[in-house]
Coordinates of C-alpha atoms in Angstrom, one line a residue:
Chain A
M1 CA 25.2 13.3 -29.2
D2 CA 22.8 14.3 -32.0
A3 CA 21.1 17.7 -32.1
R4 CA 17.8 16.4 -30.9
T5 CA 19.3 14.7 -27.9
Q6 CA 21.3 17.7 -27.1
E7 CA 18.2 19.8 -27.2
F8 CA 16.5 17.3 -24.9
V9 CA 19.3 17.3 -22.4
E10 CA 19.3 21.1 -22.3
Y11 CA 15.5 21.0 -21.8
V12 CA 15.6 18.6 -18.8
Q13 CA 18.7 20.2 -17.3
S14 CA 16.9 23.6 -17.3
G15 CA 14.0 22.1 -15.4
G16 CA 11.9 20.9 -18.3
Q17 CA 9.5 18.0 -17.8
V18 CA 8.8 15.1 -20.1
E19 CA 5.5 13.2 -20.5
A20 CA 4.9 9.6 -21.4
T21 CA 4.0 10.3 -25.0
D22 CA 6.8 12.8 -25.7
W23 CA 9.9 11.9 -27.7
M24 CA 12.8 10.9 -25.5
P25 CA 16.3 9.5 -26.2
D26 CA 16.7 5.8 -25.8
E27 CA 19.2 6.1 -23.1
Y28 CA 16.9 8.3 -21.1
R29 CA 14.1 5.8 -21.4
A30 CA 16.3 2.9 -20.5
R31 CA 17.6 4.7 -17.4
L32 CA 14.1 5.7 -16.3
I33 CA 12.9 2.2 -16.6
K34 CA 15.8 0.7 -14.7
F35 CA 15.6 3.3 -11.9
I36 CA 11.8 3.4 -11.6
E37 CA 11.5 -0.4 -11.8
M38 CA 14.0 -0.8 -8.9
H39 CA 11.8 1.7 -6.9
A40 CA 8.7 -0.4 -7.6
N41 CA 10.5 -3.6 -6.8
S42 CA 11.6 -2.1 -3.5
E43 CA 8.1 -1.1 -2.5
L44 CA 7.0 -4.7 -3.3
M45 CA 9.9 -6.4 -1.6
G46 CA 9.7 -3.9 1.3
V47 CA 6.4 -5.5 2.2
L48 CA 8.0 -8.8 3.1
P49 CA 10.2 -7.8 6.1
E50 CA 7.2 -6.2 7.8
R51 CA 4.5 -8.6 6.6
D52 CA 5.3 -11.3 9.2
W53 CA 4.5 -8.8 12.0
I54 CA 1.0 -8.1 10.7
L55 CA 0.0 -11.4 12.4
R56 CA 1.9 -10.4 15.6
A57 CA 1.0 -6.8 16.2
P58 CA 0.4 -6.5 20.0
T59 CA -2.8 -4.3 20.0
L60 CA -5.7 -3.7 17.7
Q61 CA -4.5 -0.2 16.9
R62 CA -1.0 -1.4 16.0
K63 CA -2.5 -4.2 13.9
L64 CA -4.6 -1.8 11.9
A65 CA -1.8 0.8 11.5
L66 CA 0.8 -1.8 10.4
T67 CA -1.6 -3.4 7.9
A68 CA -2.4 0.0 6.5
K69 CA 1.3 0.9 6.2
I70 CA 2.0 -2.3 4.3
Q71 CA -1.1 -1.8 2.2
D72 CA 0.3 1.7 1.2
E73 CA 3.5 0.1 0.1
V74 CA 1.6 -2.3 -2.2
G75 CA -0.3 0.7 -3.5
H76 CA 3.0 2.4 -4.2
A77 CA 4.2 -0.6 -6.1
Q78 CA 1.0 -0.5 -8.1
L79 CA 1.5 3.2 -8.9
I80 CA 5.1 2.9 -9.8
Y81 CA 4.9 -0.2 -11.9
R82 CA 2.1 1.6 -13.9
V83 CA 4.7 4.3 -14.7
V84 CA 7.2 1.6 -15.8
E85 CA 4.5 -0.1 -17.9
D86 CA 3.8 3.2 -19.7
L87 CA 7.5 3.5 -20.5
G88 CA 7.3 0.2 -22.3
K89 CA 8.0 -2.6 -19.8
P90 CA 4.9 -4.7 -18.7
R91 CA 4.4 -5.5 -15.1
Q92 CA 4.7 -9.2 -15.6
A93 CA 8.1 -8.7 -17.2
C94 CA 9.1 -6.6 -14.2
L95 CA 8.0 -9.3 -11.8
D96 CA 9.7 -12.0 -13.9
D97 CA 12.9 -10.1 -13.7
L98 CA 12.5 -9.5 -10.0
V99 CA 12.0 -13.0 -8.9
S100 CA 14.7 -14.4 -11.1
G101 CA 17.2 -11.9 -9.7
R102 CA 17.7 -10.0 -12.9
S103 CA 16.6 -6.7 -11.5
K104 CA 17.4 -5.2 -8.1
F105 CA 15.6 -3.9 -5.0
H106 CA 16.7 -1.6 -2.3
N107 CA 19.4 -2.7 0.2
V108 CA 17.3 -2.4 3.4
F109 CA 14.8 -5.0 2.2
H110 CA 17.5 -7.7 2.1
Y111 CA 17.6 -7.9 5.9
P112 CA 15.6 -10.0 8.3
T113 CA 13.3 -8.5 10.9
R114 CA 13.9 -10.1 14.3
T115 CA 11.7 -8.3 16.8
W116 CA 8.9 -5.9 17.2
G117 CA 11.6 -3.3 17.8
D118 CA 12.5 -3.7 14.1
V119 CA 8.9 -2.8 13.2
G120 CA 9.2 0.5 14.9
V121 CA 12.7 1.3 13.6
I122 CA 11.8 0.4 10.0
A123 CA 8.7 2.4 9.9
W124 CA 10.3 5.4 11.6
L125 CA 13.9 5.5 10.2
V126 CA 13.8 3.5 7.0
D127 CA 10.7 5.4 5.9
A128 CA 12.4 8.7 7.0
A129 CA 15.4 7.9 4.7
A130 CA 13.0 6.9 1.9
I131 CA 10.9 10.1 2.2
I132 CA 14.1 12.1 1.7
S133 CA 14.9 10.4 -1.6
Q134 CA 11.3 10.5 -2.7
K135 CA 10.8 14.2 -1.9
A136 CA 13.8 14.9 -4.2
L137 CA 12.0 12.9 -6.9
L138 CA 9.1 15.4 -6.9
R139 CA 11.4 17.4 -9.2
C140 CA 12.2 14.5 -11.5
S141 CA 12.3 15.4 -15.2
Y142 CA 9.9 12.6 -16.0
A143 CA 6.6 14.1 -15.0
P144 CA 4.3 11.0 -14.6
Y145 CA 6.8 9.7 -12.0
A146 CA 7.1 13.1 -10.2
R147 CA 3.4 13.4 -10.0
I148 CA 2.7 10.1 -8.2
M149 CA 5.5 11.0 -5.8
K150 CA 3.1 13.5 -4.2
K151 CA 0.8 10.7 -3.1
I152 CA 3.6 8.5 -2.1
C153 CA 5.3 11.1 0.1
W154 CA 2.0 12.0 1.7
E155 CA 1.4 8.4 2.7
E156 CA 5.0 7.8 3.8
S157 CA 4.5 10.6 6.3
F158 CA 1.9 8.4 8.1
H159 CA 4.4 5.6 8.3
I160 CA 6.9 7.8 10.1
L161 CA 4.2 8.9 12.6
H162 CA 3.3 5.2 13.1
G163 CA 6.9 4.2 13.5
R164 CA 7.9 6.9 15.8
D165 CA 4.8 6.2 18.0
V166 CA 5.8 2.5 18.2
V167 CA 9.3 3.5 19.2
L168 CA 8.1 6.0 21.7
A169 CA 5.9 3.4 23.3
L170 CA 8.8 1.0 23.6
V171 CA 11.4 3.4 24.9
T172 CA 8.9 4.5 27.6
G173 CA 8.0 0.9 28.5
T174 CA 10.0 -1.7 30.4
Q175 CA 13.8 -2.0 30.2
E176 CA 13.4 -5.0 27.9
Q177 CA 11.2 -3.0 25.6
F178 CA 13.7 -0.2 25.5
E179 CA 16.4 -2.7 24.6
L180 CA 14.3 -4.0 21.8
V181 CA 14.7 -0.6 20.1
Q182 CA 18.4 -0.2 20.9
E183 CA 19.2 -3.6 19.6
A184 CA 17.2 -3.0 16.4
L185 CA 18.9 0.3 15.9
N186 CA 22.3 -1.4 16.2
R187 CA 21.4 -3.8 13.5
W188 CA 19.7 -1.2 11.2
W189 CA 22.3 1.5 11.4
E190 CA 24.6 0.2 8.7
P191 CA 21.8 -0.5 6.3
L192 CA 20.5 3.0 7.0
M193 CA 23.9 4.5 6.2
H194 CA 24.0 2.5 3.0
F195 CA 20.5 3.6 2.1
H196 CA 21.3 6.7 0.0
G197 CA 24.1 4.9 -1.9
T198 CA 27.8 5.6 -2.4
P199 CA 28.9 9.2 -2.3
I200 CA 29.2 9.5 -6.1
P201 CA 30.1 13.1 -7.1
A202 CA 27.2 14.9 -8.6
D203 CA 28.9 15.7 -11.9
E204 CA 29.6 12.0 -12.5
D205 CA 26.1 10.7 -11.7
P206 CA 24.2 10.0 -14.9
M207 CA 20.9 10.1 -12.9
L208 CA 21.6 13.8 -12.1
F209 CA 22.7 14.4 -15.7
W210 CA 19.3 13.4 -17.0
R211 CA 17.7 15.1 -13.9
I212 CA 16.0 11.8 -13.1
K213 CA 17.4 12.5 -9.6
S214 CA 18.0 16.0 -8.4
Q215 CA 19.8 15.3 -5.2
A216 CA 23.3 13.8 -4.8
N217 CA 23.6 10.7 -2.7
E218 CA 25.7 12.2 0.0
D219 CA 23.4 15.3 0.3
A220 CA 20.5 13.0 0.9
R221 CA 22.5 11.1 3.6
Q222 CA 23.5 14.4 5.3
Q223 CA 19.8 15.5 5.3
F224 CA 18.9 12.3 7.0
L225 CA 21.5 12.6 9.6
D226 CA 20.6 16.3 10.2
G227 CA 17.0 15.4 10.7
Y228 CA 17.2 12.2 12.6
V229 CA 20.3 11.9 14.7
P230 CA 19.0 14.5 17.2
Q231 CA 15.6 12.8 17.3
I232 CA 17.2 9.4 18.0
R233 CA 19.6 10.7 20.7
E234 CA 16.9 12.6 22.6
L235 CA 15.2 9.3 23.3
G236 CA 18.3 8.1 25.1
L237 CA 19.2 5.7 22.3
E238 CA 22.8 5.3 21.3
I239 CA 23.9 5.3 17.6
P240 CA 26.4 2.6 17.1
D241 CA 29.1 4.8 15.4
P242 CA 31.6 6.4 17.8
A243 CA 32.9 8.6 15.0
L244 CA 29.5 10.1 14.2
R245 CA 29.5 13.9 14.8
K246 CA 28.7 17.1 13.1
D247 CA 31.6 19.3 12.0
E248 CA 30.3 22.7 13.1
E249 CA 32.6 24.5 10.6
T250 CA 31.4 22.8 7.5
G251 CA 28.0 21.8 8.8
R252 CA 28.6 18.3 7.5
W253 CA 28.2 15.0 9.4
L254 CA 31.3 12.9 9.8
Y255 CA 30.9 9.2 10.3
T256 CA 32.8 5.9 10.0
E257 CA 33.0 5.0 6.3
P258 CA 30.3 2.4 5.7
D259 CA 31.4 -0.9 4.0
W260 CA 30.5 -0.1 0.4
E261 CA 31.6 -3.5 -0.7
R262 CA 28.9 -5.0 1.6
L263 CA 26.3 -2.7 0.1
R264 CA 27.2 -3.9 -3.4
A265 CA 27.0 -7.5 -2.3
V266 CA 23.6 -6.9 -0.6
I267 CA 21.9 -5.3 -3.5
T268 CA 23.2 -7.8 -6.0
G269 CA 21.3 -10.4 -4.0
H270 CA 23.8 -11.6 -1.4
G271 CA 22.1 -10.0 1.7
P272 CA 21.2 -12.0 4.7
A273 CA 17.6 -12.5 3.6
S274 CA 17.8 -12.0 -0.1
A275 CA 17.5 -15.6 -1.2
E276 CA 14.7 -16.3 1.2
R277 CA 12.7 -13.2 0.2
L278 CA 13.0 -13.9 -3.5
A279 CA 12.1 -17.5 -3.0
F280 CA 9.0 -16.5 -1.0
R281 CA 8.0 -13.9 -3.7
R282 CA 8.5 -16.5 -6.4
L283 CA 6.4 -19.1 -4.6
S284 CA 3.5 -16.8 -3.7
R285 CA 3.4 -15.6 -7.3
E286 CA 3.2 -19.2 -8.6
D287 CA 0.4 -19.9 -6.2
V288 CA -1.8 -17.2 -7.7
A289 CA -0.6 -17.3 -11.3
W290 CA -3.9 -19.1 -12.3
V291 CA -5.9 -16.1 -11.0
E292 CA -4.3 -13.7 -13.4
R293 CA -4.7 -16.2 -16.1
V294 CA -8.4 -16.8 -15.4
I295 CA -9.4 -13.3 -14.4
L296 CA -7.3 -10.9 -16.4
A297 CA -6.2 -12.9 -19.5
E298 CA -9.2 -15.0 -20.4
A299 CA -12.2 -13.1 -19.2
A300 CA -14.3 -11.5 -21.9
Chain B
M1 CA -8.9 -8.8 -20.7
R2 CA -6.6 -6.4 -19.0
R3 CA -7.8 -2.8 -19.2
V4 CA -6.2 0.4 -18.2
F5 CA -8.3 3.0 -16.6
E6 CA -7.1 6.6 -16.1
V7 CA -8.2 8.0 -12.8
F8 CA -9.0 11.7 -12.2
R9 CA -9.3 12.9 -8.7
Q10 CA -11.1 15.8 -7.1
E11 CA -9.7 16.7 -3.7
R12 CA -12.5 18.9 -2.5
K13 CA -15.8 19.8 -3.9
G14 CA -15.5 22.8 -6.3
Q15 CA -11.9 22.0 -7.3
P16 CA -10.9 20.7 -10.7
L17 CA -10.5 17.0 -11.3
Q18 CA -6.8 16.2 -11.9
H19 CA -5.2 13.2 -13.3
A20 CA -4.1 11.0 -10.4
G21 CA -2.7 7.9 -12.1
S22 CA -4.1 4.7 -13.6
I23 CA -5.2 1.3 -12.6
V24 CA -5.5 -2.1 -14.3
A25 CA -8.7 -4.1 -13.9
P26 CA -10.5 -6.8 -15.8
D27 CA -13.7 -4.7 -16.1
E28 CA -15.5 -1.6 -14.9
R29 CA -16.8 -3.1 -11.6
F30 CA -13.3 -4.1 -10.6
A31 CA -12.0 -0.8 -11.8
E32 CA -14.5 1.1 -9.6
L33 CA -13.6 -0.9 -6.5
Y34 CA -9.9 -0.7 -7.1
A35 CA -9.9 3.0 -7.9
R36 CA -11.9 3.6 -4.8
E37 CA -9.3 1.8 -2.7
Q38 CA -6.2 3.2 -4.4
Y39 CA -7.3 6.8 -4.6
G40 CA -9.9 7.2 -1.9
R41 CA -9.3 5.0 1.1
R42 CA -8.1 7.8 3.3
Q43 CA -11.0 10.0 2.5
E44 CA -8.6 12.1 0.4
S45 CA -11.0 12.4 -2.6
A46 CA -14.4 14.1 -3.0
A47 CA -14.9 12.5 -6.4
L48 CA -13.1 10.2 -8.9
W49 CA -13.6 10.0 -12.7
L50 CA -12.6 6.7 -14.3
V51 CA -11.9 6.8 -18.1
P52 CA -10.9 3.7 -20.1
R53 CA -7.5 4.7 -21.6
E54 CA -8.7 3.9 -25.1
A55 CA -11.4 6.6 -24.7
V56 CA -8.8 9.3 -24.1
L57 CA -8.1 11.4 -27.2
E58 CA -4.9 13.3 -26.8
I59 CA -4.0 16.5 -28.5
G60 CA -0.5 17.6 -27.9
D61 CA 0.6 20.1 -30.5
F62 CA -0.8 23.5 -31.3
P63 CA 0.9 24.9 -34.4
D64 CA 1.0 28.7 -34.9
E65 CA 3.2 29.0 -38.0
F66 CA 1.9 32.4 -39.1
D67 CA 2.1 34.2 -35.8
L68 CA -1.5 34.8 -35.1
K69 CA -0.7 36.4 -31.8
Y70 CA -3.6 38.7 -31.6
R71 CA -5.3 35.7 -29.8
R72 CA -2.7 35.8 -27.0
V73 CA -1.8 38.4 -24.3
D74 CA 1.6 38.8 -25.8
G75 CA 0.0 39.8 -29.1
Y76 CA -0.7 43.4 -27.8
S77 CA 2.2 45.9 -27.2
I78 CA 0.0 48.0 -25.0
R79 CA 2.9 49.6 -23.0
E80 CA 4.4 51.5 -26.0
R81 CA 1.1 52.8 -27.2
L82 CA 0.0 53.7 -23.7
R83 CA 3.2 55.7 -23.2
E84 CA 2.6 57.6 -26.5
A85 CA -1.0 58.3 -25.6
R86 CA -0.1 59.6 -22.2
E87 CA 2.6 61.9 -23.7
R88 CA 0.2 63.2 -26.2
A89 CA -2.4 63.9 -23.6
S90 CA 0.0 65.7 -21.3
S91 CA 1.4 67.9 -24.1
A92 CA -2.2 68.8 -25.1
R93 CA -2.9 69.7 -21.5
S94 CA 0.2 72.0 -21.3
A95 CA -0.6 73.5 -24.7
S96 CA -4.1 74.4 -23.6
A97 CA -2.8 75.7 -20.2
G98 CA -0.3 78.0 -22.1
A99 CA -3.1 79.3 -24.3
G100 CA -5.3 80.1 -21.3
Chain C
M1 CA -22.0 -13.6 31.2
S2 CA -25.2 -12.3 29.6
A3 CA -26.6 -13.8 26.4
R4 CA -26.0 -10.4 24.8
T5 CA -22.3 -10.3 25.7
D6 CA -22.0 -13.9 24.5
L7 CA -23.5 -12.9 21.1
L8 CA -21.3 -9.8 20.9
L9 CA -18.2 -11.9 21.5
S10 CA -19.2 -14.5 18.9
I11 CA -19.6 -12.0 16.2
A12 CA -16.5 -10.0 17.3
D13 CA -14.4 -13.1 17.3
D14 CA -15.6 -14.0 13.8
E15 CA -14.7 -10.6 12.5
L16 CA -11.4 -10.5 14.3
I17 CA -10.2 -13.9 13.2
L18 CA -11.4 -13.5 9.6
G19 CA -9.7 -10.1 9.5
W20 CA -6.5 -11.6 10.8
R21 CA -6.8 -14.4 8.2
D22 CA -7.5 -12.0 5.3
S23 CA -4.6 -9.8 6.3
E24 CA -2.4 -12.8 5.6
W25 CA -2.9 -11.8 2.0
T26 CA -1.5 -8.3 2.4
G27 CA 1.5 -8.1 0.2
I28 CA 1.0 -11.3 -1.7
A29 CA -2.5 -11.2 -3.3
P30 CA -2.9 -12.2 -6.9
F31 CA -2.4 -8.7 -8.2
L32 CA -1.5 -5.4 -6.7
E33 CA -4.9 -3.7 -7.1
E34 CA -6.6 -6.6 -5.4
D35 CA -4.0 -6.6 -2.7
V36 CA -4.9 -3.0 -1.7
A37 CA -8.6 -3.8 -1.8
L38 CA -8.5 -7.0 0.2
S39 CA -6.3 -5.3 2.8
S40 CA -9.0 -2.7 3.4
I41 CA -11.6 -5.4 3.9
A42 CA -9.4 -7.0 6.5
Q43 CA -9.0 -3.7 8.3
N44 CA -12.7 -3.1 8.2
E45 CA -13.4 -6.5 9.8
I46 CA -11.0 -5.8 12.6
G47 CA -12.5 -2.4 13.0
H48 CA -15.9 -4.1 13.5
A49 CA -14.4 -6.5 16.0
R50 CA -13.0 -3.6 17.9
A51 CA -16.4 -1.9 18.1
L52 CA -18.1 -5.0 19.2
Y53 CA -15.4 -5.8 21.8
E54 CA -15.9 -2.3 23.2
L55 CA -19.5 -3.0 23.8
A56 CA -18.8 -6.3 25.5
A57 CA -15.9 -4.8 27.4
A58 CA -18.2 -2.2 29.0
E59 CA -20.2 -5.0 30.5
L60 CA -17.3 -7.2 31.5
G61 CA -15.1 -4.3 32.9
T62 CA -12.2 -5.0 30.5
S63 CA -11.0 -3.5 27.2
A64 CA -11.2 -4.4 23.6
D65 CA -7.5 -5.2 23.4
E66 CA -7.7 -7.5 26.4
L67 CA -10.7 -9.3 24.8
A68 CA -8.9 -9.6 21.5
F69 CA -5.5 -10.8 22.8
D70 CA -5.6 -11.9 26.4
R71 CA -8.0 -14.8 26.4
R72 CA -7.0 -18.4 26.0
P73 CA -7.6 -20.0 22.6
A74 CA -10.4 -22.2 24.0
Q75 CA -12.3 -19.0 25.1
Y76 CA -12.7 -17.7 21.5
R77 CA -16.2 -18.2 20.1
C78 CA -15.4 -17.8 16.4
A79 CA -16.9 -20.2 13.9
P80 CA -14.4 -22.8 12.5
L81 CA -14.9 -21.3 9.0
V82 CA -12.8 -18.2 9.9
Q83 CA -10.1 -20.2 11.8
L84 CA -8.7 -21.9 8.7
R85 CA -5.4 -20.4 7.8
R86 CA -4.8 -18.5 4.6
L87 CA -6.5 -20.5 1.9
E88 CA -5.5 -20.6 -1.7
W89 CA -7.3 -17.9 -3.7
A90 CA -10.5 -19.8 -4.8
R91 CA -11.1 -20.8 -1.2
T92 CA -10.3 -17.4 0.0
I93 CA -13.0 -16.0 -2.2
A94 CA -15.4 -18.8 -1.4
R95 CA -14.9 -18.2 2.3
R96 CA -15.3 -14.5 2.0
W97 CA -18.5 -14.9 -0.1
L98 CA -20.0 -17.6 2.2
Y99 CA -19.2 -15.6 5.2
E100 CA -20.6 -12.4 3.8
T101 CA -23.8 -14.2 2.7
A102 CA -24.2 -15.7 6.2
D103 CA -23.3 -12.4 7.9
E104 CA -25.9 -10.5 5.9
I105 CA -28.6 -12.9 7.2
R106 CA -27.3 -12.5 10.8
L107 CA -27.1 -8.7 10.5
E108 CA -30.7 -8.5 9.1
E109 CA -31.8 -10.3 12.3
L110 CA -29.7 -8.0 14.5
K111 CA -30.9 -4.8 12.9
G112 CA -34.4 -5.7 14.0
S113 CA -33.3 -6.3 17.6
D114 CA -35.1 -4.4 20.5
D115 CA -31.7 -3.6 21.8
G116 CA -31.0 -0.2 20.3
E117 CA -27.3 -0.3 20.7
L118 CA -27.0 -3.7 19.1
A119 CA -29.4 -2.7 16.2
G120 CA -27.4 0.4 15.7
I121 CA -24.0 -1.3 15.4
A122 CA -25.5 -3.9 13.1
A123 CA -26.8 -1.2 10.8
K124 CA -23.4 0.5 10.8
M125 CA -21.6 -2.7 10.1
N126 CA -24.0 -3.6 7.4
R127 CA -23.1 -0.5 5.5
E128 CA -19.5 -1.6 5.2
E129 CA -20.3 -5.2 4.7
A130 CA -22.4 -4.2 1.7
Y131 CA -19.1 -3.1 0.1
H132 CA -17.5 -6.4 1.1
R133 CA -20.4 -8.2 -0.5
L134 CA -19.9 -6.2 -3.7
H135 CA -16.3 -7.3 -3.7
A136 CA -17.2 -11.0 -3.1
E137 CA -20.0 -11.0 -5.7
M138 CA -17.8 -9.5 -8.4
W139 CA -15.2 -12.2 -7.8
V140 CA -17.8 -14.9 -7.9
D141 CA -19.1 -13.6 -11.2
R142 CA -15.6 -13.6 -12.6
L143 CA -14.8 -17.1 -11.4
L144 CA -18.0 -18.5 -12.7
A145 CA -17.3 -17.0 -16.1
S146 CA -14.5 -19.4 -17.0
E147 CA -14.2 -23.2 -17.0
E148 CA -11.2 -23.3 -14.8
G149 CA -12.6 -20.6 -12.4
R150 CA -15.9 -22.4 -12.0
R151 CA -14.3 -25.7 -11.3
R152 CA -12.0 -24.2 -8.7
F153 CA -14.8 -22.2 -7.1
F154 CA -17.3 -25.0 -6.8
E155 CA -14.7 -27.3 -5.3
A156 CA -13.9 -24.6 -2.8
V157 CA -17.6 -24.0 -1.9
D158 CA -18.3 -27.7 -1.5
E159 CA -15.3 -28.0 0.8
L160 CA -16.2 -25.0 3.0
W161 CA -20.0 -25.5 3.0
P162 CA -20.2 -27.4 6.3
Y163 CA -18.1 -24.7 7.9
A164 CA -20.3 -21.9 6.5
L165 CA -23.4 -23.5 8.1
G166 CA -21.6 -23.2 11.4
V167 CA -21.5 -19.4 11.2
L168 CA -25.3 -19.2 11.8
D169 CA -27.7 -20.4 14.5
E170 CA -29.6 -23.5 13.4
G171 CA -32.8 -21.5 12.6
L172 CA -31.1 -19.4 10.0
R173 CA -29.3 -22.1 8.1
S174 CA -32.0 -23.0 5.6
E175 CA -32.1 -19.4 4.5
L176 CA -28.3 -19.6 3.9
R177 CA -28.7 -22.7 1.8
R178 CA -31.5 -21.1 -0.2
R179 CA -29.4 -18.0 -1.0
V180 CA -26.3 -19.9 -1.9
E181 CA -28.0 -22.5 -4.1
E182 CA -30.0 -19.8 -5.9
R183 CA -26.9 -17.8 -6.6
L184 CA -24.9 -20.7 -7.8
G185 CA -27.7 -22.4 -9.7
R186 CA -26.8 -25.8 -8.2
E187 CA -27.7 -27.9 -5.2
L188 CA -25.3 -28.2 -2.3
P189 CA -24.5 -31.5 -0.7
A190 CA -26.3 -32.4 2.5
A191 CA -23.9 -31.6 5.3
E192 CA -23.5 -31.5 9.1
A193 CA -22.6 -28.0 10.2
I194 CA -19.1 -27.7 11.8
E195 CA -20.2 -25.9 14.9
R196 CA -19.1 -22.8 16.7
G197 CA -17.1 -23.8 19.8
R198 CA -14.9 -26.3 18.0
H199 CA -11.3 -25.1 17.9
E200 CA -9.2 -26.1 15.0
P201 CA -5.5 -26.6 15.6
E202 CA -5.0 -23.7 13.2
L203 CA -6.7 -21.4 15.6
V204 CA -4.3 -22.3 18.4
E205 CA -1.3 -21.8 16.0
L206 CA -2.7 -18.4 15.0
W207 CA -3.3 -17.4 18.6
D208 CA 0.3 -18.3 19.4
E209 CA 1.5 -16.0 16.7
M210 CA -0.9 -13.2 17.2
T211 CA -0.2 -12.9 20.9
M212 CA 3.5 -13.6 20.9
V213 CA 4.7 -10.0 21.0
R214 CA 2.1 -9.0 23.5
R215 CA 2.9 -12.0 25.8
S216 CA 6.6 -11.1 25.7
A217 CA 6.2 -8.3 28.2
P218 CA 4.4 -8.4 31.6
A219 CA 0.6 -7.8 31.5
G220 CA -0.2 -4.2 31.4
A221 CA 2.9 -3.2 29.4
R222 CA 2.4 -0.5 26.9
W223 CA 2.8 -1.2 23.2

């Protein structure tokens, strides 16, 4: 490592922040682009599982809240892709790589949404898991990314409210409505346990080395379990993991080891809805390609 | 043409406008509408400023090679001189008390 | 049902179904900034529908949600223009623009109404619609500015024109024609209006989808 890079590493590791126009090592830039691009991809692909339910929301209030939530996610994709663009990778290149499967998006968006129960569980628990990761990014060494995270976290907090409200309405409704939530929780639990990634030790995680991330994967998962297991259980819902319990001595949650091989398969595009989602994104992008051409490219 | 507009946002009247992010739009009309939606749809802004990126002039270095620190607060070692002044004043007082 | 309630429901159904159709773009609009903007417009339209349904519901002894979801497809009074499913982008803009132009004429009438409540809500709606018109107009300008955009847009307007006429009562249609022709600088074909009251198969499909969750629990269930 040359002296300039060494100095940079010490600077970011001691809490220093970097701006778009500052010098940065190539490796740092490349890691930022890859990580932030995947975040943007996830916001954009995260729209699709919920989008079908925009047309099916059962009251006007739910319709409006769900549309607003999905709108927020598109807005997040916009903000985050802008950060990637300023690091040197244009939005069109990001979208090309996304639809051709060259770049990744988050595991939870590779799964189908089967019922209205999924809409509640996703908005409540997937967004809760996401807000934990995103709050940790408020301390990211790359300042433009850390700054937009404030707006993103603020908006995510509405989603959790909306999701929890949908879930509360269902668990206090008919037996069938309660079961919609339980059944959705059963299907979403494994993806939720995968959400924060493999428990890679902090001192081996390059994202922590560059202080792009500031929280180890397992710490994020523990924070999620701490916050949400009691909230799930108090509604009379059962979490589908008989081994799940808190070790009172260490304060850590114990759980059945998730199938990490499956996580790897899912995020490399072999999830139950991966191919369908990418095909849909590709087609809808082709349908409107002329608009970008006419409006953005050719206009005076 | 694809233009980048930097967006500055004022949260409440009286507060400074702070950089909020940027948007891409074909022209100023689109930019206005898109910024309004992206940064104000929840009534979270009292005002927005939109600035075409090419209009931003950035200054990022402020050399001070010859240590002209009289222009900064750390340019004044008040504490040492203050201690000396107080000591002198107190010994003057005790001297005049002794004489009286 | 009074003529007033009938009118309220016609406008509310227009706004509801157009909002539902525009929300089909959420997540897949031509670019991200536009996606966010169009989604707000869809939400506004549905907000208008809700306010109008509430007025009608007071007279009918029901609720906005029941009016929005619990009628049969044949009972909806929306113009066929808004029933058409998500159209490709030039048609989406053409529909938005034709609808907003027609709606402005309709709201101008309503604002002058002797019925204070009706005039008040029309004035309130018009303030938001002004913003929708701005959005539509800026898109029209952009499309007209290029060869390809103009071709696509004129094609879309010609196709949707008979539907647009159906949004307004007969007496207001010549004014709509005048405004559209003036703005586009070209004459529109003579056309028979596709009248309100006709139910496109696409409306029935939409209704099936928009009510499927709600119908899955007994009436009165909480959501």
